[in-house]
XYZ file of C-alpha atoms in Angstrom:
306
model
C -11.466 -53.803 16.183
C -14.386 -51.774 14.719
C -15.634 -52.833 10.947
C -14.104 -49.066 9.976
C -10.786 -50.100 11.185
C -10.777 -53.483 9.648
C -11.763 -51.996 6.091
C -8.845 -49.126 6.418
C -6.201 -51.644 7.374
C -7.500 -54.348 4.577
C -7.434 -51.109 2.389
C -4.748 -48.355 3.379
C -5.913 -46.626 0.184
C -8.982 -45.373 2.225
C -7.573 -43.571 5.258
C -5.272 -41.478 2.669
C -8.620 -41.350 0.217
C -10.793 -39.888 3.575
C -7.249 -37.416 4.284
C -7.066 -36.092 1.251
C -10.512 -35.773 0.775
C -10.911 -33.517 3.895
C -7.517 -31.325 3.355
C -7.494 -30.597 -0.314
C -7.161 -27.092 -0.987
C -10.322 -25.743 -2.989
C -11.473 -22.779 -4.424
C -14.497 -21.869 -3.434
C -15.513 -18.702 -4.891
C -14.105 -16.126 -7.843
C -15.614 -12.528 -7.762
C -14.713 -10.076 -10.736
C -13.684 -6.104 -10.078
C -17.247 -5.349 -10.039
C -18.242 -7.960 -7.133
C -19.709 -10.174 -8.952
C -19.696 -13.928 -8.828
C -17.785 -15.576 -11.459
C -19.374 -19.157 -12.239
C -17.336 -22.157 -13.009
C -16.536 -22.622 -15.503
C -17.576 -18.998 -16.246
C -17.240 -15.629 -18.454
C -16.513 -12.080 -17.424
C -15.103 -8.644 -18.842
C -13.165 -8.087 -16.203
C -9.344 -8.209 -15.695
C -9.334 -8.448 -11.904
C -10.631 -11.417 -10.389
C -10.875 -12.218 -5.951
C -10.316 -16.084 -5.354
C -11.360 -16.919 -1.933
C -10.536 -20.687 -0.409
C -9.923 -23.256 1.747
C -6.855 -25.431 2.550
C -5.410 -27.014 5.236
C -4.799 -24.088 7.860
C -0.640 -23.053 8.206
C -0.056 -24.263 4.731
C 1.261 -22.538 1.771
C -0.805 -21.973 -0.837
C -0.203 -20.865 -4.791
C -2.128 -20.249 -7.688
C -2.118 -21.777 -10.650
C -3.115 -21.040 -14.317
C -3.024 -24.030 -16.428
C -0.112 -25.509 -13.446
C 1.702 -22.177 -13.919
C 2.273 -20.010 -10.989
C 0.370 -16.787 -11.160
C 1.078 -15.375 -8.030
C 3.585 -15.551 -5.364
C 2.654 -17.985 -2.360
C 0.556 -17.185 0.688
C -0.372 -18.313 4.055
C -3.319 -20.204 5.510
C -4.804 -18.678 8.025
C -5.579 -20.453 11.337
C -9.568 -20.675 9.968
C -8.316 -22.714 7.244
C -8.789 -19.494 4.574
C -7.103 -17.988 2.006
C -7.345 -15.572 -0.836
C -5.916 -14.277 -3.487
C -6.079 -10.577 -5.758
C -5.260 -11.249 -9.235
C -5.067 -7.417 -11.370
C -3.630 -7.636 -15.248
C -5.438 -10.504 -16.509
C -5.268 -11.501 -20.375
C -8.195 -12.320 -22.500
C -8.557 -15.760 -23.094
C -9.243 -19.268 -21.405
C -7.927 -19.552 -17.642
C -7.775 -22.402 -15.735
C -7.121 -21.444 -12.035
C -6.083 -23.984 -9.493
C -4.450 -24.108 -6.134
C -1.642 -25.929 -5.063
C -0.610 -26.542 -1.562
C 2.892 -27.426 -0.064
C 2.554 -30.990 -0.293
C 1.913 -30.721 -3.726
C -1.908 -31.299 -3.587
C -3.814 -29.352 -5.826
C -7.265 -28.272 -6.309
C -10.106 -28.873 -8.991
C -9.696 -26.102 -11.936
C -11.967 -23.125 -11.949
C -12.129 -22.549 -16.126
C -12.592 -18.939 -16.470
C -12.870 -17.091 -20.066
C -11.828 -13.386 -19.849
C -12.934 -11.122 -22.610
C -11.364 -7.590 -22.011
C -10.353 -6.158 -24.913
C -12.494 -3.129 -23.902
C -12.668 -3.625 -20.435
C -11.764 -0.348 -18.338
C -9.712 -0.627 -14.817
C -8.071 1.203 -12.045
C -4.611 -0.989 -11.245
C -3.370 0.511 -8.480
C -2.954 4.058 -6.917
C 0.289 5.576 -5.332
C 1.619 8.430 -3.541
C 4.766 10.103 -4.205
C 6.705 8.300 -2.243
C 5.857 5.343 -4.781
C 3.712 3.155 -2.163
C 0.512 1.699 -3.373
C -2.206 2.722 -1.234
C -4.929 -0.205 -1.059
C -8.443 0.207 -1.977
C -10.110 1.477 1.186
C -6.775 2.698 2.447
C -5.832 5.964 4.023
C -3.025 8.467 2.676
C -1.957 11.756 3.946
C -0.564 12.727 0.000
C -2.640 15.170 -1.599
C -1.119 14.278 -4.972
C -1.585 10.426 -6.269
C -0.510 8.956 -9.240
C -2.941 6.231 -11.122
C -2.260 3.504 -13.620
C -5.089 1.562 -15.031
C -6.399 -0.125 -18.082
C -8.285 0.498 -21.029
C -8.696 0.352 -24.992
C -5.910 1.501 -27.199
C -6.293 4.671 -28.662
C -9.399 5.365 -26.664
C -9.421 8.511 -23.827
C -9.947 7.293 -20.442
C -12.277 10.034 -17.857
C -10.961 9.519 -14.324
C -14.039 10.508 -11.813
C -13.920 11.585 -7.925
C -17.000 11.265 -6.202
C -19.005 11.417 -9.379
C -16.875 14.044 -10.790
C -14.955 13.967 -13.949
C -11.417 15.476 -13.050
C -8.644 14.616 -15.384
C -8.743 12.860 -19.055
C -5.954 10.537 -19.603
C -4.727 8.671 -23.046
C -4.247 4.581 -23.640
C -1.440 4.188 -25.153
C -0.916 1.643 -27.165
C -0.278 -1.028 -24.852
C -4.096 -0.815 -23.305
C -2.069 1.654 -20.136
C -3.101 4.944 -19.037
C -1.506 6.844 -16.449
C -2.663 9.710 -14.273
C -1.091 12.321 -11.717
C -3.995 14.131 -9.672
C -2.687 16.938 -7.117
C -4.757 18.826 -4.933
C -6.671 17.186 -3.716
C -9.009 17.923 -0.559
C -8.550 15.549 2.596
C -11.561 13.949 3.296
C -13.201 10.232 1.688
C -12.065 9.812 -2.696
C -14.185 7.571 -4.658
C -12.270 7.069 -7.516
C -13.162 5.551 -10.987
C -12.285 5.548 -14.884
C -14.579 5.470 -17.499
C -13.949 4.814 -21.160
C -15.987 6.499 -24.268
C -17.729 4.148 -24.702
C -19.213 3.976 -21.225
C -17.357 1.204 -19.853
C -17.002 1.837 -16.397
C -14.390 0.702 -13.585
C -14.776 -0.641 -10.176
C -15.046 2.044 -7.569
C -11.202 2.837 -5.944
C -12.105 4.320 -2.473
C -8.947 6.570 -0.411
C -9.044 8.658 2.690
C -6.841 11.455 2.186
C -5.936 12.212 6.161
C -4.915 16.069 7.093
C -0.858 15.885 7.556
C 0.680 16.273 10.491
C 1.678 19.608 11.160
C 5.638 19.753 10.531
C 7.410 21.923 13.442
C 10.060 21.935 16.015
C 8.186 22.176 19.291
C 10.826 22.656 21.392
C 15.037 23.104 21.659
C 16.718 21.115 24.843
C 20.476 22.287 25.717
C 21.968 18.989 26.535
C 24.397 20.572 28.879
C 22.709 22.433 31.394
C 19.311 20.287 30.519
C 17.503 23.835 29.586
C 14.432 24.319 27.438
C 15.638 27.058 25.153
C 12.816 29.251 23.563
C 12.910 30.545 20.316
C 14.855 33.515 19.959
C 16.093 32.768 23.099
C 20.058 32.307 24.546
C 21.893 29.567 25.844
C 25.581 29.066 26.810
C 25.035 24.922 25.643
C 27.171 24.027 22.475
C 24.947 20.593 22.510
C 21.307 20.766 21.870
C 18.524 18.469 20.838
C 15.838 19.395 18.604
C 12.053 17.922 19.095
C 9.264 18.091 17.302
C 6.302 16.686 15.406
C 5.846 15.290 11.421
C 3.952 12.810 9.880
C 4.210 9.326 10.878
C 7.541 8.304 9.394
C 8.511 10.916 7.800
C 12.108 12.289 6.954
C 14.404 14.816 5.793
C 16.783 17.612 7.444
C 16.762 19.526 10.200
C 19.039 22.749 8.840
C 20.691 25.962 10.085
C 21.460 29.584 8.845
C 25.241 27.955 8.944
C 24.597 25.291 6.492
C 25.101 22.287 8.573
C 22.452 20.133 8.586
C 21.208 17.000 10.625
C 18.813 14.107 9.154
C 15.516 13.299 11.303
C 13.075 10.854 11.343
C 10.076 10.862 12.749
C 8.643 7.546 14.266
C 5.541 5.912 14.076
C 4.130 8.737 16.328
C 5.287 11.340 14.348
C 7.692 12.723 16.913
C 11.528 13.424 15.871
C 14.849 14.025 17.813
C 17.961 15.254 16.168
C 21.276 16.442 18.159
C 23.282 19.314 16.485
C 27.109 19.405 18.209
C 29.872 21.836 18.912
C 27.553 24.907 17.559
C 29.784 28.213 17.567
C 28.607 31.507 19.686
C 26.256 33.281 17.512
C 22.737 33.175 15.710
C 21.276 29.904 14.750
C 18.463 29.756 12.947
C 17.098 26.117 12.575
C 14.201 24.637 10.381
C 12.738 21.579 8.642
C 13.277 20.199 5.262
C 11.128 17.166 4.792
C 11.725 14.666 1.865
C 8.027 15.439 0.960
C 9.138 19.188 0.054
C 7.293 20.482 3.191
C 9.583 23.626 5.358
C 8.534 24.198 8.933
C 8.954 27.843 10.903
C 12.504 28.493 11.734
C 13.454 27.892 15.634
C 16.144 30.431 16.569
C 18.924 29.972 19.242
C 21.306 32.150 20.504
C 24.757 30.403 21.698
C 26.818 32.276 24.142
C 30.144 31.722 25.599
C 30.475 32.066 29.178
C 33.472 33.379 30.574
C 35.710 32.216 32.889
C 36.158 34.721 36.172
């Protein structure tokens, strides 16, 4: 038996002490909005803070302010890292920590937040109400803000240097903002206060949409293409075509009827229309995102029986 295993079995104490030593979950760095390091203990204007880690890899992992829960649990990864994004943050003293699933927690990282002038962007979302990341892509052209700053103050909201909207903090330290038109192409957003406080940089992608069409009209029965404006004796057909990536709404007629569609991940759609009556039917899209393609016309015919 080696002298390392006789000391551990005189002294369980140590094997745990030499376990938990090496799989305590630690913070090891705090950046503010800005990017810059946040000292502990430290002191920063900002109300978003980055808390990178390490803990044992697979584990569960929460954050702590003074042993309250701050943010909902996350994973490990595989590398034994994890991080969190706190927005929101109160002035005040902060005492982070991290606590894994077995209850281990880390040393505090004492952090004193001073923002009662401090200017932020919060998040960003499109109309359909889904936050779009900093450094993410949309294909919106309209986007909605929410953000931080001092009461009673005005708040300029910039896009690649360029002031584009004023907004109003109310009295709760919120401003809002609703931007439309804008061009596709790379957004660097930011808000600046009066008194020249400025936010981090908020940096989108607005993507040209899809185009939204009906590409082509399949008569289930006699498995015909039909072209637009053109006749078919089918009662059944299929219509295809192309939207943006997930997008839905109706496929309508000249009759009123209509058929929902969904377009997949691709941004390709399929939607059946049955028992269509002999005459004129004019068919187009109505997308939930108030976009109307060109109308596809088909012609149903009865055939008659010698």
């Amino acid at each position: 038996m080696s002298e390392q295993e006789t000391l551990q079995k005189q002294n369980p104490s140590a094997k745990t002490s030499d376990y938990n030593a090496r799989t305590l979950p630690r913070i090891l760095t705090v950046t503010d909005q800005y990017g810059d390091p946040v000292q502990n203990p430290g002191f920063t204007k900002s109300n978003q803070l980055y808390f990178e880690g390490k803990a044992p890899r697979s584990e569960l992992v929460e954050l702590l302010d003074k042993s309250i829960p701050v943010y909902h649990p996350v994973y490990v990864t595989e590398h034994g890292d994890f991080n969190f994004y706190l927005t929101d943050q109160r002035s005040g003293d902060h005492e982070y920590s991290v606590k894994d699933s077995n209850g281990y927690e880390s040393a505090p990282w004492v952090i004193t937040l001073d923002i009662t002038d401090a200017v932020s962007i919060d998040w960003i979302t499109g109309p359909d109400g889904q936050m779009i990341e900093d450094n993410g892509s949309t294909l919106f052209s309209e986007l909605d803000f929410v953000g931080q700053g001092e009461a009673g103050q005005k708040i300029e909201l910039l896009d690649n240097g360029v002031v584009v909207q004023t907004f109003a903090v109310n009295e709760m330290k919120r401003w809002f903002g609703n931007v439309k038109e804008l061009s596709t192409g790379s957004h660097e957003f930011m808000a600046r206060g009066q008194k020249g406080q400025e936010s981090a940089v908020w940096r989108v992608l607005i993507k040209k949409p899809a185009p939204l069409s009906i590409r082509f009209v399949l008569g289930q029965e006699n498995y015909q293409l039909i072209e637009n404006n053109g006749a078919t004796t089918d009662q059944v057909v299929t219509i295809v075509g192309t939207a943006n990536p997930n997008e839905k709404g109706w496929v309508v007629t000249s009759a009123n009827a209509a058929e929902p569609f969904a377009a997949n991940e691709s941004g390709v759609y399929f939607t059946t229309f049955r028992n269509l009556a002999a005459g004129r039917h004019s068919f187009s899209l109505r997308s939930d995102l108030g976009r109307v393609s060109a109308p596809w016309v088909v012609i149903v015919i009865y055939s008659k029986l010698p």
